Short mmCIF file of C-alpha atoms in Angstrom, two decimals:
data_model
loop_
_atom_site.label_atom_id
_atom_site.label_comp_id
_atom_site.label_asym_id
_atom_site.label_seq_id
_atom_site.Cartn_x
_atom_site.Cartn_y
_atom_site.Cartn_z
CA UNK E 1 0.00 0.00 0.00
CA UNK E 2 1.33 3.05 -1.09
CA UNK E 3 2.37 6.12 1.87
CA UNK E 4 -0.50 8.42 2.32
CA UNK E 5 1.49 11.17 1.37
CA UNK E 6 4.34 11.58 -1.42
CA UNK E 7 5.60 13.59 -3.54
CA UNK E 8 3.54 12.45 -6.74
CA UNK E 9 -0.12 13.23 -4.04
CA UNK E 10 0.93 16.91 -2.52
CA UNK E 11 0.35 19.87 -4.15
CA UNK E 12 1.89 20.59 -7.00
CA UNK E 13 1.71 24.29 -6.16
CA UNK E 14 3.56 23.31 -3.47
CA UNK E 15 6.48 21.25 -5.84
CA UNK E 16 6.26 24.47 -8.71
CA UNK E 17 7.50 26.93 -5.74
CA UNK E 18 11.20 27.64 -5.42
CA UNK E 19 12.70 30.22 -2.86
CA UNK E 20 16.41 29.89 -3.91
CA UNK E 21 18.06 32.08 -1.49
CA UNK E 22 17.72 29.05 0.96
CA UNK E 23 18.03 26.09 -1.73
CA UNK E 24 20.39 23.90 -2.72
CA UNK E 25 23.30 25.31 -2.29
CA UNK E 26 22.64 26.68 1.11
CA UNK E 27 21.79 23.56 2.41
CA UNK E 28 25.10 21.98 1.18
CA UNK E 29 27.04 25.10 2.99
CA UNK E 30 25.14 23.97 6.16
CA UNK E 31 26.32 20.49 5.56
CA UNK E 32 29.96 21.69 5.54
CA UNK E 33 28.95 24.04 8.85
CA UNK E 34 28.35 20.90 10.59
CA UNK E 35 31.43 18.87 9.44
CA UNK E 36 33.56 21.63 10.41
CA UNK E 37 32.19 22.10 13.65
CA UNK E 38 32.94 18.18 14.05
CA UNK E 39 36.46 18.36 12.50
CA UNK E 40 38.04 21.61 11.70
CA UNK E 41 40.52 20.24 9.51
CA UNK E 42 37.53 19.01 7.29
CA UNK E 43 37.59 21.40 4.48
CA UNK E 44 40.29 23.60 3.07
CA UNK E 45 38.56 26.90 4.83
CA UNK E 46 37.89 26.89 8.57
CA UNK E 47 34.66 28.83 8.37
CA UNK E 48 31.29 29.32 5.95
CA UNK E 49 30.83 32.76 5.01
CA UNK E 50 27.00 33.29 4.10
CA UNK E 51 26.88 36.25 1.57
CA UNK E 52 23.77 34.11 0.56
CA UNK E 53 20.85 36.01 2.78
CA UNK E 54 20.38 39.55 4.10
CA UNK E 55 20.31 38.82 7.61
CA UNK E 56 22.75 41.14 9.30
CA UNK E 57 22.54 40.09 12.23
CA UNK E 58 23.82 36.18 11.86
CA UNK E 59 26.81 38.12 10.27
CA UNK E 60 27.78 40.05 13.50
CA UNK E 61 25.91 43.82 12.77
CA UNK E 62 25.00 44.86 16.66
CA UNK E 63 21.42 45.83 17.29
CA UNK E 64 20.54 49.61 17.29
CA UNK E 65 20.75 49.89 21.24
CA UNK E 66 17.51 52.22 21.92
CA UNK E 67 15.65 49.57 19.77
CA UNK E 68 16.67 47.05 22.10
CA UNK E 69 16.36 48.83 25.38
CA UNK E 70 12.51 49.33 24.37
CA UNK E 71 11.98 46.19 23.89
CA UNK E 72 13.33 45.03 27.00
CA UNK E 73 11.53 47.24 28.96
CA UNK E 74 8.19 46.47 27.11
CA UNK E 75 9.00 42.36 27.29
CA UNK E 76 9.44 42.74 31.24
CA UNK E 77 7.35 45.93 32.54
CA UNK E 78 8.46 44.85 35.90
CA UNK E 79 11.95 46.79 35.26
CA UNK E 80 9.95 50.06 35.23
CA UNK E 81 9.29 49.67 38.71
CA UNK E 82 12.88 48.85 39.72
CA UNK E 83 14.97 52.35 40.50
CA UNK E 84 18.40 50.31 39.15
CA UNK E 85 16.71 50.88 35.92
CA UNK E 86 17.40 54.40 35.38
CA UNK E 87 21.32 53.92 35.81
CA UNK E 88 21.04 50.82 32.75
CA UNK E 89 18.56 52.27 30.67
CA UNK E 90 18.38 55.41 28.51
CA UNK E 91 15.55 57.88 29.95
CA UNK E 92 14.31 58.17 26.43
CA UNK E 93 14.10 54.36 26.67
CA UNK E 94 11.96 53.81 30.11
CA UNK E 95 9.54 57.02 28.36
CA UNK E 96 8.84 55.52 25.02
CA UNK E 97 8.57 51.54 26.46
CA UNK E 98 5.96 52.97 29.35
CA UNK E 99 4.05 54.74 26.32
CA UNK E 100 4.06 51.67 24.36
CA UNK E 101 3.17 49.76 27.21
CA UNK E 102 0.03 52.15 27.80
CA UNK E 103 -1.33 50.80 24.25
CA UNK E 104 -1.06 47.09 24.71
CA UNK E 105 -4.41 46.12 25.91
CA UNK E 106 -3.54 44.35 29.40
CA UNK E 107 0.31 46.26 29.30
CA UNK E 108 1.14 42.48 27.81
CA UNK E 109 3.35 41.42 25.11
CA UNK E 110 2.06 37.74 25.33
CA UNK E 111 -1.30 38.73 24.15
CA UNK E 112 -2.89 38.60 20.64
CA UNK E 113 -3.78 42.52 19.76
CA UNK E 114 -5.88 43.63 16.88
CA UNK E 115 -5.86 42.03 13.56
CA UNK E 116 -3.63 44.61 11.94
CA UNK E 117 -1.79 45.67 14.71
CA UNK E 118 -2.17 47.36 17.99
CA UNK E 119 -3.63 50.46 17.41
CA UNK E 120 -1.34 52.98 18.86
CA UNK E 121 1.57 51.45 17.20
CA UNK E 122 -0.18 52.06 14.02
CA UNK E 123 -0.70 55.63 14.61
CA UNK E 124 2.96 56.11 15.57
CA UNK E 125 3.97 54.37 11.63
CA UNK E 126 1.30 57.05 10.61
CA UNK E 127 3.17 59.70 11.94
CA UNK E 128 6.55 58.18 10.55
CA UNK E 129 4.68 57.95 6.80
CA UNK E 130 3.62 61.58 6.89
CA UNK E 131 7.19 63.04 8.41
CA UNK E 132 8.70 61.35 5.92
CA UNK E 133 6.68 61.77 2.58
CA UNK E 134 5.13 64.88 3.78
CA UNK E 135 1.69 63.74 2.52
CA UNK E 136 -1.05 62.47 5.31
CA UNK E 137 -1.25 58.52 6.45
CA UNK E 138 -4.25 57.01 8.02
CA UNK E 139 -3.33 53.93 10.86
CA UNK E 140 -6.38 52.25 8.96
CA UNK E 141 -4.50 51.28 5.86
CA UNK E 142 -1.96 49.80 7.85
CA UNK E 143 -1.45 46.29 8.47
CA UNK E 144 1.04 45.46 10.52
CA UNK E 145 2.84 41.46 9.72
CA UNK E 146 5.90 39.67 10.62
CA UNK E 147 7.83 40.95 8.37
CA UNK E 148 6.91 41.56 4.49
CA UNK E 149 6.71 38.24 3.26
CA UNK E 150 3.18 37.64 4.40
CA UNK E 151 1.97 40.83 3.49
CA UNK E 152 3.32 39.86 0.15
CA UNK E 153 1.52 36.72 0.44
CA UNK E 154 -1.97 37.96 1.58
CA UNK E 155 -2.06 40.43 -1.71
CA UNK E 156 -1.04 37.19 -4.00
CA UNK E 157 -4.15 35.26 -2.21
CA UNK E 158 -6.19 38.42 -2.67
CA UNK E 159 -5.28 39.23 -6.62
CA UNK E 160 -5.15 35.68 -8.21
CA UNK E 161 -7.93 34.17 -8.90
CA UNK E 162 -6.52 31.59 -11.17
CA UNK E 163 -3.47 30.79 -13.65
CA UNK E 164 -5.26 33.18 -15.48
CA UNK E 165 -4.31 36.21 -13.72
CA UNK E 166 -0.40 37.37 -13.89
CA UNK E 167 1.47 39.84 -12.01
CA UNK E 168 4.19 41.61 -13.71
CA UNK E 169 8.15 41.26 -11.58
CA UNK E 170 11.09 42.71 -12.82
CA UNK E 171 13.51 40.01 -13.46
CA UNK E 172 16.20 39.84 -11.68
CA UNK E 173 13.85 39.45 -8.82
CA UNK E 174 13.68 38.44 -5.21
CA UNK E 175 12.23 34.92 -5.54
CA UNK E 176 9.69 35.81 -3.24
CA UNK E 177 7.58 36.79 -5.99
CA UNK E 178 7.89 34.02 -8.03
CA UNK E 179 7.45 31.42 -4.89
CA UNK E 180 4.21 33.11 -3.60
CA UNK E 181 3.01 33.33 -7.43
CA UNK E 182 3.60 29.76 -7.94
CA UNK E 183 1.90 28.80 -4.60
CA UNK E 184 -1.26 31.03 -5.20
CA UNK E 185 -1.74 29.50 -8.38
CA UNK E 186 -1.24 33.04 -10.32
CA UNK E 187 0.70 33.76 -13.66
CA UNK E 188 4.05 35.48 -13.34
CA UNK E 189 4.44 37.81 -16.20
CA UNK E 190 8.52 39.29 -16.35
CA UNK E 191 9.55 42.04 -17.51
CA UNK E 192 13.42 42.60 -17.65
CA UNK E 193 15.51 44.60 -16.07
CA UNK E 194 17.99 46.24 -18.34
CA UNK E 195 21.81 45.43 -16.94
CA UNK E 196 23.43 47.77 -19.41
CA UNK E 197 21.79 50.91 -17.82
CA UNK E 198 22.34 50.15 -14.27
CA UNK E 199 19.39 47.98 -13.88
CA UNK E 200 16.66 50.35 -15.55
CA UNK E 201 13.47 50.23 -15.52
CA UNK E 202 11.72 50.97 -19.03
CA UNK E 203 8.23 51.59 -19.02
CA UNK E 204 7.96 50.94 -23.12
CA UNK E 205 9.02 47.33 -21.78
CA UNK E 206 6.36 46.80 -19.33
CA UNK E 207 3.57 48.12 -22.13
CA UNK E 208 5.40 45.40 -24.37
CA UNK E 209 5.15 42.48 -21.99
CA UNK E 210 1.66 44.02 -20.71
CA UNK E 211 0.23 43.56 -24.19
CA UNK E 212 2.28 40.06 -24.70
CA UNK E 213 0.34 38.90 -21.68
CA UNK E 214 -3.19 39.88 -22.70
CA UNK E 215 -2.51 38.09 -26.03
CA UNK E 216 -2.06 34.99 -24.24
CA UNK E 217 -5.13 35.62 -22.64
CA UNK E 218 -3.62 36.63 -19.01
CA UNK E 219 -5.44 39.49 -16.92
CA UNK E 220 -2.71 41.10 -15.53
CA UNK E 221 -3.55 42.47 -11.80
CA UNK E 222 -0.44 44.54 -10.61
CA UNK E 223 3.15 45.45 -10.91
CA UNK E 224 5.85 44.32 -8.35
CA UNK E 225 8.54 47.23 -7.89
CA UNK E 226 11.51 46.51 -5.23
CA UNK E 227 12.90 50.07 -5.17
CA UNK E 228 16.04 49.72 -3.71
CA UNK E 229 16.47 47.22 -6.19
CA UNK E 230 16.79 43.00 -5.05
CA UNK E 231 19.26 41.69 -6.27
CA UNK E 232 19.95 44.39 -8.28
CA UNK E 233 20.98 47.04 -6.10
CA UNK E 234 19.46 50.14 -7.94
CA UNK E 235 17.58 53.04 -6.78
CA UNK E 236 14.88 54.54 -9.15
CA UNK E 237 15.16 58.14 -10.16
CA UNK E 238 11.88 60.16 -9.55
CA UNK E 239 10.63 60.58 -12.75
CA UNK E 240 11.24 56.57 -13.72
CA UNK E 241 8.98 56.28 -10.57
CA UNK E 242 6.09 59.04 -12.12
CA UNK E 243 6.33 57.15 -15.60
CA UNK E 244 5.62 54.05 -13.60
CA UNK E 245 2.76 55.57 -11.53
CA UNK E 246 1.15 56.72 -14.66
CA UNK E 247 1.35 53.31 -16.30
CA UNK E 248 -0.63 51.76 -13.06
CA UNK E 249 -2.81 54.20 -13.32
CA UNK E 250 -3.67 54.43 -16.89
CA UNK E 251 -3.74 50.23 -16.85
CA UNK E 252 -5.77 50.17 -13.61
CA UNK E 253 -2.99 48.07 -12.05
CA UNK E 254 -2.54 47.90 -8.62
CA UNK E 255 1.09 49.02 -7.24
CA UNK E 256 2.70 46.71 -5.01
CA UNK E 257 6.36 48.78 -3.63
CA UNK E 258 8.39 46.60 -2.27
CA UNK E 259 10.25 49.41 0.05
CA UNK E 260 12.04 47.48 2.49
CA UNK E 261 15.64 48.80 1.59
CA UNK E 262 14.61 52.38 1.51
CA UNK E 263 17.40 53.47 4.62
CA UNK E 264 19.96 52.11 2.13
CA UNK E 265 20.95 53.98 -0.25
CA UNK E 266 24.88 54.66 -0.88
CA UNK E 267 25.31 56.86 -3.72
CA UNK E 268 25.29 60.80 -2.85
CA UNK E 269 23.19 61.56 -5.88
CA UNK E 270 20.39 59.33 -5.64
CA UNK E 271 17.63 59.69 -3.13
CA UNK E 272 14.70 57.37 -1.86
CA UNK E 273 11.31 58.33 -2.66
CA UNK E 274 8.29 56.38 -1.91
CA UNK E 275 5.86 55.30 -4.68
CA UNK E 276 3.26 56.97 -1.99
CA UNK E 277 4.81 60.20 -2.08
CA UNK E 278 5.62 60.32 -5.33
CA UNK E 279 2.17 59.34 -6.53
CA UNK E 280 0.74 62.11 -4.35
CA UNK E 281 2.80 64.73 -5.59
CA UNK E 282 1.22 64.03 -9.11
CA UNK E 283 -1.71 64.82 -7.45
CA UNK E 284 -3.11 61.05 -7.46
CA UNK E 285 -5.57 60.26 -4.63
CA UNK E 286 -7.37 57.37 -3.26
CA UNK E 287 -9.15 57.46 -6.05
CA UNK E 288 -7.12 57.57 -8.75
CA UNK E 289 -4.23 54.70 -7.68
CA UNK E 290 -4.18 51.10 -6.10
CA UNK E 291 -0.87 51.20 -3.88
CA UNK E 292 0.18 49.14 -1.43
CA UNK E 293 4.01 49.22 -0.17
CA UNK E 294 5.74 47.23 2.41
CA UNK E 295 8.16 47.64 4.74
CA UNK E 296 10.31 45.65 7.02
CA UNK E 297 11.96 45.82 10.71
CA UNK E 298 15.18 43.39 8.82
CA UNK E 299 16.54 45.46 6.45
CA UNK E 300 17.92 49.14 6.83
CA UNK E 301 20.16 49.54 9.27
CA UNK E 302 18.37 47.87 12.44
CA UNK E 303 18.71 44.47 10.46
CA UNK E 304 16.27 42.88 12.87
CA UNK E 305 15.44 39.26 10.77
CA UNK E 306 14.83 37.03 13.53
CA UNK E 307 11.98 39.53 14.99
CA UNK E 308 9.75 39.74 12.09
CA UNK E 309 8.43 43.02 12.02
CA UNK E 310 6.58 44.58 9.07
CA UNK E 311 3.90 46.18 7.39
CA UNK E 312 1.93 46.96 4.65
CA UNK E 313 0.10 50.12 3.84
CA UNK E 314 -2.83 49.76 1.54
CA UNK E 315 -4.49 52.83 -0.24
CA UNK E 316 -7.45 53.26 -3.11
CA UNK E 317 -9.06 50.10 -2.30
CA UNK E 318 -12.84 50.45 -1.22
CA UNK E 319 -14.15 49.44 1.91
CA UNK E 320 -15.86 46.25 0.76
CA UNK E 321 -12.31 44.95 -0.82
CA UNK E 322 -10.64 46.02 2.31
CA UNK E 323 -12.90 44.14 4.90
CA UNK E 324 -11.73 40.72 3.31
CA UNK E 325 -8.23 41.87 3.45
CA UNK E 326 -8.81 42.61 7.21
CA UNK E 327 -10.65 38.73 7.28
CA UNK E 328 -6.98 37.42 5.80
CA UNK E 329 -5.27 38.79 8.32
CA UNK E 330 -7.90 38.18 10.99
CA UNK E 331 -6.98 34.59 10.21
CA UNK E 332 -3.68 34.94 11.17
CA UNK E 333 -5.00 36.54 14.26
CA UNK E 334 -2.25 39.01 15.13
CA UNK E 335 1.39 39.24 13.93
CA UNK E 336 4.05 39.09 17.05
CA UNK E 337 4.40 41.62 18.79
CA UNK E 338 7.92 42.71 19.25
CA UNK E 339 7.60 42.95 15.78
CA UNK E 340 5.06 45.46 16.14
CA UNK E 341 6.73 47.32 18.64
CA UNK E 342 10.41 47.47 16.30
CA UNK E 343 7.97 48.53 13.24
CA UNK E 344 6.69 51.73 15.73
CA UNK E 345 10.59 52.14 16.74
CA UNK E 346 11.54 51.83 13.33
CA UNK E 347 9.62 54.64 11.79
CA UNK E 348 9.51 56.78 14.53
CA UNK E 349 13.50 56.83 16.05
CA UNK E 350 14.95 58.92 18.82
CA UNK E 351 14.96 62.58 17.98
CA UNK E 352 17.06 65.51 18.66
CA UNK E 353 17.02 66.15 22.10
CA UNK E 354 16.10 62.46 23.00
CA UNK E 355 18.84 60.78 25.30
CA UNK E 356 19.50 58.47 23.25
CA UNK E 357 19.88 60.54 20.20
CA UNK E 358 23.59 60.83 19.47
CA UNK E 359 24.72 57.37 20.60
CA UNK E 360 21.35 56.18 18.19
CA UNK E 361 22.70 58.02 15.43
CA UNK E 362 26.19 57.30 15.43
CA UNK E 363 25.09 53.60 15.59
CA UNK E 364 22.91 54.17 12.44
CA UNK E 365 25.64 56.02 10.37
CA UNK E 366 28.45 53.70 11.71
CA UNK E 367 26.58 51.03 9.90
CA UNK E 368 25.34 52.83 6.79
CA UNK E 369 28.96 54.11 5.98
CA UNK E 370 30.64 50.84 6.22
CA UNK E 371 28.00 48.92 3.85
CA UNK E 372 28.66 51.45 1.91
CA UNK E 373 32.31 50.86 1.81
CA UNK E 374 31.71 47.10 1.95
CA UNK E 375 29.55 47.46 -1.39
CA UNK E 376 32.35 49.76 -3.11
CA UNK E 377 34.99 47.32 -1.93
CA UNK E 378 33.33 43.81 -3.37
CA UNK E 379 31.83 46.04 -6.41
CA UNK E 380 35.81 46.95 -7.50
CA UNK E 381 37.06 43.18 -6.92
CA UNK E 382 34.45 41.36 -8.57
CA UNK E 383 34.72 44.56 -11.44
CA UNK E 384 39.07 43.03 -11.41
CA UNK E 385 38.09 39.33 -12.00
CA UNK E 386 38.93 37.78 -15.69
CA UNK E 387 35.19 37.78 -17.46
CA UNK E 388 33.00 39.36 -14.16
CA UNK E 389 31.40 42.56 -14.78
CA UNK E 390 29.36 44.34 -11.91
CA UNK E 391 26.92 47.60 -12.05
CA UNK E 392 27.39 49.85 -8.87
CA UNK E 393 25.78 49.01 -5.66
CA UNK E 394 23.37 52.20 -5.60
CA UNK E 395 21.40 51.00 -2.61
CA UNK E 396 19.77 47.59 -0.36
CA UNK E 397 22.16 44.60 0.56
CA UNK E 398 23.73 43.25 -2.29
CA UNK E 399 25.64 42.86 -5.98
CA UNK E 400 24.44 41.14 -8.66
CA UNK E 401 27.56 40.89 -10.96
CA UNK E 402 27.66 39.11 -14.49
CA UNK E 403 29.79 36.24 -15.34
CA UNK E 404 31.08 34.80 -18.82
CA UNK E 405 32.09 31.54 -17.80
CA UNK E 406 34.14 29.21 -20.57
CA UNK E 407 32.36 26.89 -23.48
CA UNK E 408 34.21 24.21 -20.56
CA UNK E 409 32.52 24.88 -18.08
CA UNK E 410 28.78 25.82 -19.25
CA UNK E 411 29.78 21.83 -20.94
CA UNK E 412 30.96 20.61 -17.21
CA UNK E 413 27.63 21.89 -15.97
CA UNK E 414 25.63 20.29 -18.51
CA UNK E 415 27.09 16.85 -17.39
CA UNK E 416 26.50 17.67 -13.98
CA UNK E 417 22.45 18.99 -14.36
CA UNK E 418 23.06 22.08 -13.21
CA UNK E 419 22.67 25.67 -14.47
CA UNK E 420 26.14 27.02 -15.32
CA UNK E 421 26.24 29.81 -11.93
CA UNK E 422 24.98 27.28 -10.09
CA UNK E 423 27.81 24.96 -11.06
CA UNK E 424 30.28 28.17 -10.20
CA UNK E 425 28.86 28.64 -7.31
CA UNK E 426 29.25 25.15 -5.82
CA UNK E 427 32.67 25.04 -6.70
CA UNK E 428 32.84 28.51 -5.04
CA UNK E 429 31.31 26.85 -2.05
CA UNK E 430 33.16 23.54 -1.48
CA UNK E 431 36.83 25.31 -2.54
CA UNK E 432 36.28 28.56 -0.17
CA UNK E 433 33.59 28.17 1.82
CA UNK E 434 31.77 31.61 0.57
CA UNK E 435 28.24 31.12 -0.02
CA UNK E 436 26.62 33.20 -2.83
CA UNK E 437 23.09 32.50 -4.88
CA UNK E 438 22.94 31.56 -8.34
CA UNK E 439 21.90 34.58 -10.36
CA UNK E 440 18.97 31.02 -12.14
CA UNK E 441 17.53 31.41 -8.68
CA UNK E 442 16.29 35.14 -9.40
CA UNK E 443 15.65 35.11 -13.32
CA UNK E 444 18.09 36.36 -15.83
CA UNK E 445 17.94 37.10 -19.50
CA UNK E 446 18.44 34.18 -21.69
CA UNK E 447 22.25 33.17 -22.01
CA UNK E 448 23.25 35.70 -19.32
CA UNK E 449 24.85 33.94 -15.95
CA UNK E 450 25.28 35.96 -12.84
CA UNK E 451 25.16 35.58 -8.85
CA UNK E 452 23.66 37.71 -5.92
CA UNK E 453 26.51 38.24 -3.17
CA UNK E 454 25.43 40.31 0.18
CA UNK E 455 27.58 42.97 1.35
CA UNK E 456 27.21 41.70 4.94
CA UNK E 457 29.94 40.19 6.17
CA UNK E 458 31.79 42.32 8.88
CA UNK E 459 34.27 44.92 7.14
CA UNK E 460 37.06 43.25 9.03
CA UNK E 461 36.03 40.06 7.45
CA UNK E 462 36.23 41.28 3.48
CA UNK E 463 39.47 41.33 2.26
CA UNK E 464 39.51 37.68 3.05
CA UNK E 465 36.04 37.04 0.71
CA UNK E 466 37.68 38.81 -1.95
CA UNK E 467 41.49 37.19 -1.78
CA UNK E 468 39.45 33.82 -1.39
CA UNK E 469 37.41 34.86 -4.36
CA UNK E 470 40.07 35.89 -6.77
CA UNK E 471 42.08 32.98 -6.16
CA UNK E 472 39.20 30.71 -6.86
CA UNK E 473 38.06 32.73 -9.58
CA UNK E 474 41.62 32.65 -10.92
CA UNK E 475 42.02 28.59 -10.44
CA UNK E 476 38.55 27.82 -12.08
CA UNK E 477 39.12 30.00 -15.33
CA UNK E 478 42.52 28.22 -15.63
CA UNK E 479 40.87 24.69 -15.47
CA UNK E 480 37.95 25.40 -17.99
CA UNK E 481 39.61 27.67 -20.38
CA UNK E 482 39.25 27.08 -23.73
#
């Protein structure tokens, strides 16, 4: 009698969905983690270095210490009471987290809160919106998640109705998309990013592949932007973002920003905008544009993965649509709530004045500058390497450099089933220990190979990626040369 469940009976939804920032080759590179942890002499490196993920954190980036503090406080109220406190914690610190506290039904952190948040939290992001974009935000159009993955998800469950239905992503893209496409059943409909101009978005393109879809008989619902770019590393100019308004609105697509990189940006002349501001200063209302962006609590500068903190904001839908987006999340019953609490921190920080202010803003810059340096360092080395070409890191967490490899190798791949980056980047892997993404995992034009790298290991810890690196590089263009 054949098992109740196998591969051939689950969903094939389920067997269609790929999320290749954790695939195959990570879970080799945590294979050789735990036979070097068992015997150091194992492998010809004595460490993994996992340029594979933004998550900041597992790399050594410290917390943002008034972030932290809050939390604390909040997690164990108790401490408020205690007059020790005041010597360990920041005054700014003990007033916020007794403020917070003050908003959590029951002053408890272990308790479900609303559906899309606790309320005061929300009004605290709506503050943080409007000081920032300079345009009003209601707390009612935000829905606060752990992180912005299942926002993400709850808009693909909401817009696909079937196979039918497509949503345009910019290839390169964060597979993401294409997982919770795949696994809502949806159509994903790509429009390229072009490489040669720094990643650029061209709106002639997305009318082309619009019209290509409708052909095929494909209702297209929205347009996925990640503005700082993933993997890419671009930031849009303002007037590629207007163009792109327009199209939504002339279309009737909806908008979905993903913004979660908007704190990093590295390039003096470029500047984040939101697609909310921007599509207000056209003078674009409710009425006139479906957005909804995202943001996150593990990106930026805080870097806070592991605490899953997010949000969506959701404007121009009616109030009918918007009730069964409040039922999705209702189902979920609450998103956790130090997640919550980081998302209020997070768009609200200390101010001048506050305490906490200078030692909160030296953190911040401290860790802005050195990605930045980090970015330009790895951008130049992989920019040296025999057949490597790389676009500068404008903004978010990583490089997405372009590799000719030799007739050899794409051959030695072929024999081996693999994708030609994919076979670079396991030889990368098992020869160095450096763990980087096959550029196959986030969709690349035809022919073209590349790879995503993070620019998250420690500073300290670079130079040694990139003499690793060019020595491999060096080795493995010797050996399949033509």
């Amino acid at each position: 009698m054949a098992p109740p469940v196998t591969v051939n009976s689950i969903n094939p939804k389920v067997i269609e969905c790929e999320y290749a920032v954790r695939g195959e080759i990570v879970i080799l590179a945590q294979k050789l983690q735990e036979e070097i942890t068992k015997k150091p002499e194992a492998h010809p490196f004595e460490e993994i270095l996992y340029c594979n993920i933004g998550n900041p954190q597992s790399l050594g980036q410290q917390p943002i210490t008034f972030f932290r503090e809050v939390l604390a406080l909040c997690d164990h109220p108790s401490l408020l009471d205690k007059s020790e406190t005041k010597g360990l914690f920041s005054s700014d610190s003990i007033q916020r987290a007794g403020k917070i506290l003050e908003q959590i039904p029951g002053r408890a952190t272990g308790a479900y809160s609303h559906s899309q948040g606790i309320k005061g939290l929300r009004d605290t992001i709506a503050a943080g919106i409007e000081a920032r974009d300079g345009f009003p935000a209601d707390p009612n159009d935000i829905f606060l998640t752990d992180g912005a993955s299942p926002a993400v998800h709850m808009m693909m469950q909401l817009l696909i109705r079937s196979e039918k239905d497509g949503i345009l992503c910019p290839i390169p893209q964060y597979p993401l998309y294409s997982a919770s496409i795949a696994l809502h059943g949806g159509t994903l409909v790509p429009y390229y990013l072009d490489e040669a101009t720094g990643w650029g978005l061209e709106v002639s393109d997305l009318k082309k592949q619009l019209e290509t879809a409708k052909s095929k008989g494909i209702d297209v619902r929205a347009l996925v932007v990640i503005n700082p770019g993933n993997p890419t590393g671009q930031v849009l100019a303002e007037e590629n973002q207007k163009e792109i308004v327009k199209f939504c609105k002339e279309e009737g697509l909806v908008l979905l920003a993903d913004e979660v990189y908007q704190e990093n940006v590295y390039v003096p002349e470029k500047k984040f905008h939101s697609f909310k501001k921007v599509s207000r200063s056209m003078g674009y209302g409710e009425k006139d544009i479906h957005l909804v962006s995202f943001q996150s609590v593990s990106k930026g500068y805080y870097g806070e993965c592991g605490k899953r903190g997010g949000y969506m904001e959701i404007t121009g839908f009616g109030a009918d649509v918007r009730e069964h987006i409040y039922k999705l999340a209702s189902v979920n019953l609450c998103s956790n709530i130090s997640g919550q609490i980081l998302a209020s921190l997070v768009m609200s920080p200390p101010k001048v004045g506050d305490e906490s202010y200078e030692s909160y803003t030296a953190e911040r810059d401290g860790i802005l500058s050195s990605l930045a340096r980090r970015a330009k360092t790895l951008e130049d080395a992989f920019n040296k390497l025999e057949g490597v070409t790389c676009n500068k890191a404008e903004g978010a967490m990583y490089l997405f450099p372009r590799i000719t490899l030799p007739e050899k190798a794409i051959k030695a791949a072929g024999e081996a089933k693999t994708a030609p980056d994919a076979f670079y980047c396991r030889r990368l892997l098992t020869e160095t220990g450096i763990v980087f993404v096959p550029g196959s995992g986030f969709g690349q034009v035809p022919g073209t190979w590349h790879f995503r790298c993070t620019i998250l290991p420690q500073e300290e810890k670079i130079p040694a990626v990139v003499t690793r690196l060019t020595d491999f590089h060096k080795r493995f263009m010797e050996e399949f040369s033509d």
